[in-house]
Amino acid sequence: MTSSTKFKFSRARRISAGILLALTSVCITTLLLELAVRLLLPPPYSVDTGQFFTCHPTYGWIGTPHFHGVIESEQYQEELTFNSLGMHDTEHALEKSPHTFRILVLGDSFTHALQVDETQTTHQVLEDLLNNQGQGEENFEVISGGVVNWGTNQQLVYYREQGRYYNPDLVVLMFFIGNDLADNLPGNALTIKGFNCYAPYLALCDNELNPTPLTYAPGFSRLQNNCSLLRRTLIQGMGALYQHSRLYQQIEPLLVAHWPREQFGQNYPLFYTALYLPHEEFELEQAYQITQATLVQLQQEVEADGARFAIALISPWPVVQLAVLSPAEWEIFLRDNPTLAEAQVDRPNHRLAEFFDRHDIAYLDLTTPMVDYSAANARVPLYFIGEGHWTVEGNRVAAETLFQWLMKNNFLETESANNQN
């Protein structure tokens, strides 16, 4: 070996050693910072819902399994008990008993229904109505698969990992127009013990849904650029790092301040006001496209498993209130809220209904029954005012409407149920 070759080899070794030393120093420094953050710094957010919820690596969050405690507000106080999956429901065995018709209800806080006793939830009242109808020997079991703040993407992931193994005959998705569209955009989160737990999200690639969910990574996940393999690998890696790194979680507020979540309706006191106006934003259009594609994906997977699929639409309580106003009261409302002059209280309902019709998705709009009941029973609220969820009466009206609709449309007659052993 010549002296020149020896010099080049020695120089290459020195450079490699320098790079290795630098990387080692970075790793050690990062580990020390991670340890210091865990030991010395408080969580970045003051909000703590850890009593009721816990983070989950694939769903984002769930109800705390086996939770038992009290939730209270100015309008209600309830003693809650969650089952082993964190659902506001009794335990359900995976194996379905003979002569049993199973309905799996997917949803968000309206399905979780923390404001009422479990016996008063929509799913339980529906189960009681079905079993008390006195027709045939079949037993009906209604299983709750809904958690506060879940979007359709989380419901899809839950169905894949848990719901389908109950072998349901019918899957009913309770779709809350007020926030489900927004919850399907990247960045939906629930703050637990001072840290954000983020929902997985789905991306559109060439106007087609990529059915594999992405783990949200603050500072990296956006509405666009979620399709290349390299980019998806980076997001998945950073998303997994965020779930385990207190250092990353600690600097997350800075990242969010610089790259805020892409959302619609930010110019209105209630963001979902944008749903009822004709001037659609880019983020709203994306929310519709992602949500609709996710609903079709869920429909296909449910039907591939041999079950039927249906959707129940839920409108926010202000919409129900506005729908019962007299012309004179509506005039006063518009005078006080001129930005809503072009608003239509059924705009998103019509848009979703047209989509469901095109894709042969069975649906029930609970808005009209709620409006009719409110008009006839003005002193009996169906929603907790301001808080926005169903009261005991609201859950009852929803369950009875679902019951009548299922019976009328023969949803309870399926080959899988008739062939039970």
Coordinates of C-alpha atoms in Angstrom, one line a residue:
M1 CA 0.0 0.0 0.0
T2 CA 1.5 3.3 -1.0
S3 CA 1.8 6.3 1.4
S4 CA -0.8 8.2 -0.6
T5 CA -3.3 5.3 -0.2
K6 CA -2.5 5.0 3.5
F7 CA -3.2 8.7 3.9
K8 CA -6.5 8.6 2.1
F9 CA -7.6 5.5 4.1
S10 CA -6.5 7.2 7.4
R11 CA -8.4 10.4 6.4
A12 CA -11.6 8.4 5.6
R13 CA -11.4 6.6 9.0
R14 CA -11.0 10.0 10.8
I15 CA -14.0 11.4 9.0
S16 CA -16.1 8.3 9.8
A17 CA -15.0 8.4 13.4
G18 CA -15.9 12.1 13.5
I19 CA -19.4 11.4 12.1
L20 CA -19.9 8.5 14.5
L21 CA -18.8 10.6 17.5
A22 CA -21.1 13.4 16.4
L23 CA -24.1 11.0 16.1
T24 CA -23.3 9.5 19.4
S25 CA -23.1 12.9 21.0
V26 CA -26.5 13.8 19.5
C27 CA -28.1 10.6 20.7
I28 CA -26.7 11.0 24.3
T29 CA -27.7 14.6 24.4
T30 CA -31.2 13.7 23.2
L31 CA -31.5 10.9 25.7
L32 CA -30.4 13.3 28.5
L33 CA -33.0 15.9 27.4
E34 CA -35.7 13.2 27.3
L35 CA -34.8 12.2 30.8
A36 CA -34.7 15.7 32.0
V37 CA -38.1 16.6 30.5
R38 CA -39.6 13.5 32.1
L39 CA -38.2 14.4 35.5
L40 CA -38.4 18.1 35.6
L41 CA -41.1 19.6 33.3
P42 CA -44.9 19.4 33.9
P43 CA -47.1 18.4 30.9
P44 CA -47.5 21.0 28.2
Y45 CA -51.3 21.3 28.7
S46 CA -53.3 21.8 31.8
V47 CA -56.3 19.8 30.6
D48 CA -56.7 16.4 32.3
T49 CA -59.4 13.9 31.2
G50 CA -57.3 10.9 32.3
Q51 CA -59.9 9.8 34.8
F52 CA -62.3 9.0 32.0
F53 CA -60.0 8.3 29.1
T54 CA -56.6 6.7 28.2
C55 CA -54.4 7.0 25.1
H56 CA -54.5 4.1 22.7
P57 CA -51.8 3.3 20.1
T58 CA -54.2 2.7 17.2
Y59 CA -57.5 4.3 18.1
G60 CA -55.9 7.5 19.6
W61 CA -57.8 7.1 22.8
I62 CA -60.5 4.9 24.5
G63 CA -62.6 5.1 27.6
T64 CA -60.6 4.0 30.6
P65 CA -61.3 0.2 30.8
H66 CA -63.3 -0.8 33.9
F67 CA -63.7 2.9 34.9
H68 CA -66.1 3.5 37.7
G69 CA -66.8 7.0 38.9
V70 CA -69.0 10.1 38.7
I71 CA -69.3 12.7 36.0
E72 CA -71.1 15.9 36.7
S73 CA -72.0 19.3 35.3
E74 CA -74.5 22.0 36.1
Q75 CA -77.1 20.0 34.3
Y76 CA -76.5 16.4 35.3
Q77 CA -74.6 14.1 37.6
E78 CA -74.1 10.5 36.6
E79 CA -72.3 7.5 38.1
L80 CA -70.5 5.8 35.2
T81 CA -69.2 2.3 34.7
F82 CA -67.2 1.4 31.6
N83 CA -66.7 -2.2 30.4
S84 CA -63.3 -3.8 29.7
L85 CA -63.0 -2.0 26.4
G86 CA -63.8 1.4 27.8
M87 CA -67.3 1.5 26.4
H88 CA -70.3 2.8 28.3
D89 CA -71.9 -0.6 28.0
T90 CA -72.2 -4.0 29.7
E91 CA -69.7 -6.7 28.8
H92 CA -70.3 -8.6 25.6
A93 CA -68.7 -12.0 24.7
L94 CA -67.1 -12.2 21.3
E95 CA -68.9 -15.4 20.5
K96 CA -72.5 -14.8 19.6
S97 CA -75.1 -17.0 21.3
P98 CA -77.5 -19.1 19.1
H99 CA -80.7 -17.3 17.9
T100 CA -79.1 -13.9 18.6
F101 CA -79.3 -10.9 16.3
R102 CA -76.4 -8.5 17.0
I103 CA -76.3 -4.8 16.2
L104 CA -73.0 -3.0 16.5
V105 CA -73.4 0.8 17.0
L106 CA -70.4 2.9 16.1
G107 CA -70.2 6.6 17.0
D108 CA -68.7 9.3 19.2
S109 CA -69.9 11.1 22.3
F110 CA -73.6 10.6 21.4
T111 CA -73.0 6.8 21.5
H112 CA -70.7 6.9 24.5
A113 CA -73.5 9.0 26.2
L114 CA -71.7 9.9 29.4
Q115 CA -74.5 12.3 30.4
V116 CA -77.0 9.5 31.2
D117 CA -77.1 6.2 32.9
E118 CA -76.2 3.2 30.8
T119 CA -79.7 1.9 30.9
Q120 CA -80.8 5.2 29.3
T121 CA -78.4 5.2 26.5
T122 CA -79.7 5.0 22.9
H123 CA -78.1 1.6 22.3
Q124 CA -79.5 0.1 25.5
V125 CA -83.0 1.5 25.0
L126 CA -83.0 0.2 21.5
E127 CA -82.0 -3.3 22.7
D128 CA -84.8 -3.2 25.3
L129 CA -87.3 -2.2 22.6
L130 CA -86.2 -5.0 20.3
N131 CA -86.4 -7.6 23.0
N132 CA -89.8 -6.4 24.3
Q133 CA -91.5 -6.5 20.9
G134 CA -92.6 -10.1 21.6
Q135 CA -92.1 -11.4 18.1
G136 CA -90.3 -14.7 17.5
E137 CA -87.7 -16.5 19.7
E138 CA -84.8 -14.4 18.6
N139 CA -82.7 -12.4 21.2
F140 CA -81.4 -9.0 20.3
E141 CA -78.0 -7.7 21.5
V142 CA -77.0 -4.1 20.8
I143 CA -73.3 -3.4 21.4
S144 CA -71.9 0.1 21.8
G145 CA -68.7 0.9 19.9
G146 CA -68.5 4.6 20.4
V147 CA -66.1 6.9 22.3
V148 CA -66.1 10.6 22.9
N149 CA -64.6 12.6 20.0
W150 CA -64.0 9.6 17.8
G151 CA -64.2 10.3 14.0
T152 CA -65.2 8.0 11.3
N153 CA -61.6 7.0 10.8
Q154 CA -61.3 5.8 14.3
Q155 CA -64.6 3.9 14.0
L156 CA -63.2 2.2 10.9
V157 CA -60.1 1.2 12.8
Y158 CA -62.1 0.0 15.8
Y159 CA -64.4 -2.1 13.5
R160 CA -61.3 -3.7 11.9
E161 CA -59.6 -4.5 15.2
Q162 CA -62.6 -5.3 17.5
G163 CA -66.1 -4.7 16.1
R164 CA -66.1 -7.3 13.3
Y165 CA -65.2 -10.1 15.8
Y166 CA -68.5 -9.7 17.5
N167 CA -70.0 -11.0 14.2
P168 CA -72.7 -8.4 14.0
D169 CA -75.7 -8.8 11.7
L170 CA -76.1 -5.1 11.4
V171 CA -73.7 -2.1 11.9
V172 CA -75.2 1.3 12.6
L173 CA -73.0 4.3 12.5
M174 CA -74.3 7.3 14.4
F175 CA -72.9 10.2 12.4
F176 CA -72.8 13.6 14.2
I177 CA -72.9 16.3 11.6
G178 CA -71.6 18.8 14.1
N179 CA -68.0 17.5 14.3
D180 CA -67.5 14.2 12.6
L181 CA -66.5 15.9 9.3
A182 CA -63.9 17.9 11.2
D183 CA -62.7 15.0 13.2
N184 CA -61.7 13.1 10.1
L185 CA -59.2 15.8 9.2
P186 CA -55.6 15.3 10.4
G187 CA -55.0 16.5 14.0
N188 CA -58.1 15.3 15.8
A189 CA -56.9 14.9 19.4
L190 CA -58.1 14.4 23.0
T191 CA -55.9 15.9 25.8
I192 CA -55.3 13.3 28.5
K193 CA -53.1 14.0 31.6
G194 CA -51.8 17.1 29.9
F195 CA -50.7 15.5 26.7
N196 CA -52.4 15.2 23.3
C197 CA -53.5 11.8 22.1
Y198 CA -54.0 12.0 18.3
A199 CA -56.4 10.1 16.2
P200 CA -55.1 8.1 13.2
Y201 CA -56.1 9.7 9.9
L202 CA -56.7 8.6 6.3
A203 CA -55.5 10.3 3.2
L204 CA -56.8 10.8 -0.3
C205 CA -54.3 9.9 -3.1
D206 CA -55.3 10.9 -6.6
N207 CA -58.9 11.3 -5.3
E208 CA -58.9 7.7 -3.9
L209 CA -58.7 6.8 -0.3
N210 CA -55.7 5.0 1.0
P211 CA -57.3 2.7 3.5
T212 CA -54.2 2.3 5.6
P213 CA -54.3 4.9 8.5
L214 CA -51.5 7.2 9.3
T215 CA -50.3 7.9 12.8
Y216 CA -50.5 11.7 13.3
A217 CA -47.1 13.4 13.7
P218 CA -47.3 17.1 14.9
G219 CA -45.4 19.3 12.6
F220 CA -45.3 16.7 9.8
S221 CA -48.9 15.6 9.1
R222 CA -50.8 17.8 6.8
L223 CA -53.8 17.5 4.4
Q224 CA -51.5 17.3 1.4
N225 CA -48.4 15.2 0.7
N226 CA -49.5 12.0 2.5
C227 CA -49.1 9.6 -0.5
S228 CA -45.5 8.9 -1.4
L229 CA -44.0 5.9 0.4
L230 CA -41.1 8.0 1.7
R231 CA -43.4 10.6 3.1
R232 CA -45.8 8.0 4.7
T233 CA -42.9 6.2 6.2
L234 CA -41.6 9.5 7.7
I235 CA -45.0 10.4 9.1
Q236 CA -45.5 6.9 10.6
G237 CA -42.1 7.0 12.2
M238 CA -42.5 10.5 13.6
G239 CA -46.0 9.6 14.8
A240 CA -44.8 6.6 16.6
L241 CA -42.0 8.7 18.1
Y242 CA -44.5 11.3 19.3
Q243 CA -46.5 8.6 21.2
H244 CA -43.4 7.7 23.2
S245 CA -41.2 10.8 23.5
R246 CA -41.9 13.3 26.2
L247 CA -39.4 15.6 24.6
Y248 CA -41.4 15.6 21.3
Q249 CA -44.7 16.0 23.3
Q250 CA -43.2 18.9 25.2
I251 CA -42.3 20.9 22.1
E252 CA -45.6 20.0 20.4
P253 CA -47.3 23.4 21.4
L254 CA -44.5 25.2 19.6
L255 CA -45.0 23.1 16.5
V256 CA -48.8 23.5 16.6
A257 CA -48.3 27.3 16.9
H258 CA -46.2 27.3 13.8
W259 CA -48.1 24.7 11.9
P260 CA -51.7 24.9 13.2
R261 CA -54.2 22.1 12.4
E262 CA -55.9 22.6 9.1
Q263 CA -59.5 23.2 9.9
F264 CA -62.6 24.9 8.5
G265 CA -65.0 27.4 10.0
Q266 CA -62.3 29.2 12.0
N267 CA -64.0 32.6 11.3
Y268 CA -67.2 31.6 13.1
P269 CA -68.0 31.3 16.8
L270 CA -69.1 27.7 16.1
F271 CA -66.8 26.2 13.5
Y272 CA -69.6 23.9 12.1
T273 CA -71.5 27.0 11.0
A274 CA -69.4 26.7 7.8
L275 CA -71.4 23.5 7.0
Y276 CA -74.6 25.4 6.7
L277 CA -73.3 28.2 4.4
P278 CA -72.7 28.1 0.6
H279 CA -69.2 29.4 0.7
E280 CA -67.1 26.2 1.2
E281 CA -63.5 26.3 2.2
F282 CA -60.8 24.0 0.9
E283 CA -60.6 22.3 4.2
L284 CA -64.3 21.7 4.3
E285 CA -64.3 20.2 0.8
Q286 CA -61.4 17.9 1.9
A287 CA -63.4 16.9 5.0
Y288 CA -66.3 15.9 2.9
Q289 CA -64.2 13.9 0.4
I290 CA -62.3 12.1 3.1
T291 CA -65.4 11.4 5.2
Q292 CA -67.4 10.1 2.3
A293 CA -64.6 7.9 1.1
T294 CA -64.1 6.5 4.6
L295 CA -67.9 5.7 4.9
V296 CA -67.8 3.8 1.7
Q297 CA -64.7 1.9 2.9
L298 CA -66.4 1.0 6.1
Q299 CA -69.6 0.0 4.2
Q300 CA -67.5 -2.3 2.0
E301 CA -65.7 -4.0 4.9
V302 CA -68.9 -4.5 6.9
E303 CA -70.7 -6.0 3.9
A304 CA -67.7 -8.2 3.0
D305 CA -68.1 -9.6 6.5
G306 CA -71.7 -10.5 5.8
A307 CA -73.4 -7.8 7.8
R308 CA -75.7 -4.9 6.7
F309 CA -74.6 -1.3 7.1
A310 CA -76.7 1.8 7.9
I311 CA -76.1 5.4 9.1
A312 CA -78.1 7.6 11.4
L313 CA -77.5 11.3 11.0
I314 CA -77.5 13.5 14.1
S315 CA -77.8 17.3 13.9
P316 CA -76.3 19.8 16.5
W317 CA -78.8 21.1 19.0
P318 CA -78.7 24.7 17.7
V319 CA -79.9 23.4 14.3
V320 CA -82.9 21.7 16.0
Q321 CA -83.7 24.8 17.9
L322 CA -83.5 27.0 14.7
A323 CA -85.7 24.6 12.8
V324 CA -88.7 25.1 15.2
L325 CA -88.5 28.9 15.0
S326 CA -91.6 30.7 13.6
P327 CA -91.0 33.0 10.6
A328 CA -91.1 36.0 12.9
E329 CA -88.6 34.4 15.3
W330 CA -86.3 33.5 12.3
E331 CA -86.5 37.1 11.1
I332 CA -85.3 38.3 14.5
F333 CA -82.5 35.7 14.6
L334 CA -81.2 36.8 11.2
R335 CA -81.3 40.4 12.3
D336 CA -79.1 39.5 15.2
N337 CA -76.9 37.2 13.1
P338 CA -76.6 38.7 9.6
T339 CA -73.7 36.4 8.6
L340 CA -76.2 33.5 8.6
A341 CA -78.5 35.1 6.1
E342 CA -77.6 32.4 3.5
A343 CA -77.5 29.5 6.0
Q344 CA -79.7 26.5 5.4
V345 CA -80.4 24.3 8.4
D346 CA -80.5 21.2 6.3
R347 CA -77.6 21.9 3.9
P348 CA -75.2 19.2 5.1
N349 CA -78.1 16.7 5.6
H350 CA -79.0 17.1 1.9
R351 CA -75.5 16.8 0.7
L352 CA -74.8 13.6 2.7
A353 CA -78.2 12.1 1.8
E354 CA -77.4 12.6 -1.9
F355 CA -74.1 10.9 -1.4
F356 CA -75.7 8.0 0.5
D357 CA -78.3 7.5 -2.3
R358 CA -75.6 7.4 -4.9
H359 CA -73.7 4.7 -3.0
D360 CA -76.7 2.7 -1.9
I361 CA -76.0 3.4 1.8
A362 CA -79.1 3.1 4.0
Y363 CA -79.6 6.0 6.3
L364 CA -81.9 7.6 8.8
D365 CA -81.9 11.3 9.4
L366 CA -82.8 11.8 13.1
T367 CA -83.2 15.6 12.6
T368 CA -86.8 15.7 11.5
P369 CA -88.1 13.4 14.4
M370 CA -86.1 15.6 16.9
V371 CA -87.5 18.8 15.4
D372 CA -91.1 17.4 15.4
Y373 CA -90.8 16.3 19.0
S374 CA -89.3 19.6 20.1
A375 CA -92.1 21.5 18.3
A376 CA -94.7 19.5 20.1
N377 CA -92.9 19.3 23.5
A378 CA -91.2 22.6 23.9
R379 CA -90.7 22.2 27.6
V380 CA -89.0 18.8 27.3
P381 CA -85.4 19.3 26.1
L382 CA -83.8 16.7 23.9
Y383 CA -80.3 18.2 24.3
F384 CA -78.5 19.6 27.3
I385 CA -78.5 23.3 26.4
G386 CA -75.0 24.6 25.7
E387 CA -73.4 21.2 26.4
G388 CA -75.1 19.8 23.3
H389 CA -75.6 16.1 24.0
W390 CA -78.8 14.2 24.3
T391 CA -80.8 14.2 27.5
V392 CA -82.5 11.0 28.7
E393 CA -85.5 12.0 26.5
G394 CA -83.2 12.7 23.6
N395 CA -81.7 9.2 23.8
R396 CA -85.2 7.7 24.1
V397 CA -86.5 9.6 21.0
A398 CA -83.4 8.5 19.0
A399 CA -83.8 4.9 20.1
E400 CA -87.5 4.7 19.4
T401 CA -87.0 6.3 16.0
L402 CA -84.3 3.8 15.2
F403 CA -86.4 1.0 16.4
Q404 CA -89.4 2.0 14.1
W405 CA -87.1 2.6 11.2
L406 CA -85.3 -0.8 11.5
M407 CA -88.6 -2.6 11.8
K408 CA -90.2 -0.8 8.9
N409 CA -87.3 -1.4 6.6
N410 CA -86.8 -5.1 7.5
F411 CA -83.3 -4.6 8.8
L412 CA -83.8 -7.4 11.4
E413 CA -84.3 -10.1 8.8
T414 CA -81.0 -11.4 7.6
E415 CA -79.8 -14.8 6.5
S416 CA -77.1 -14.9 9.1
A417 CA -79.6 -14.5 11.9
N418 CA -82.0 -17.0 10.5
N419 CA -79.3 -19.6 10.1
Q420 CA -78.1 -19.5 13.7
N421 CA -77.5 -22.9 15.3

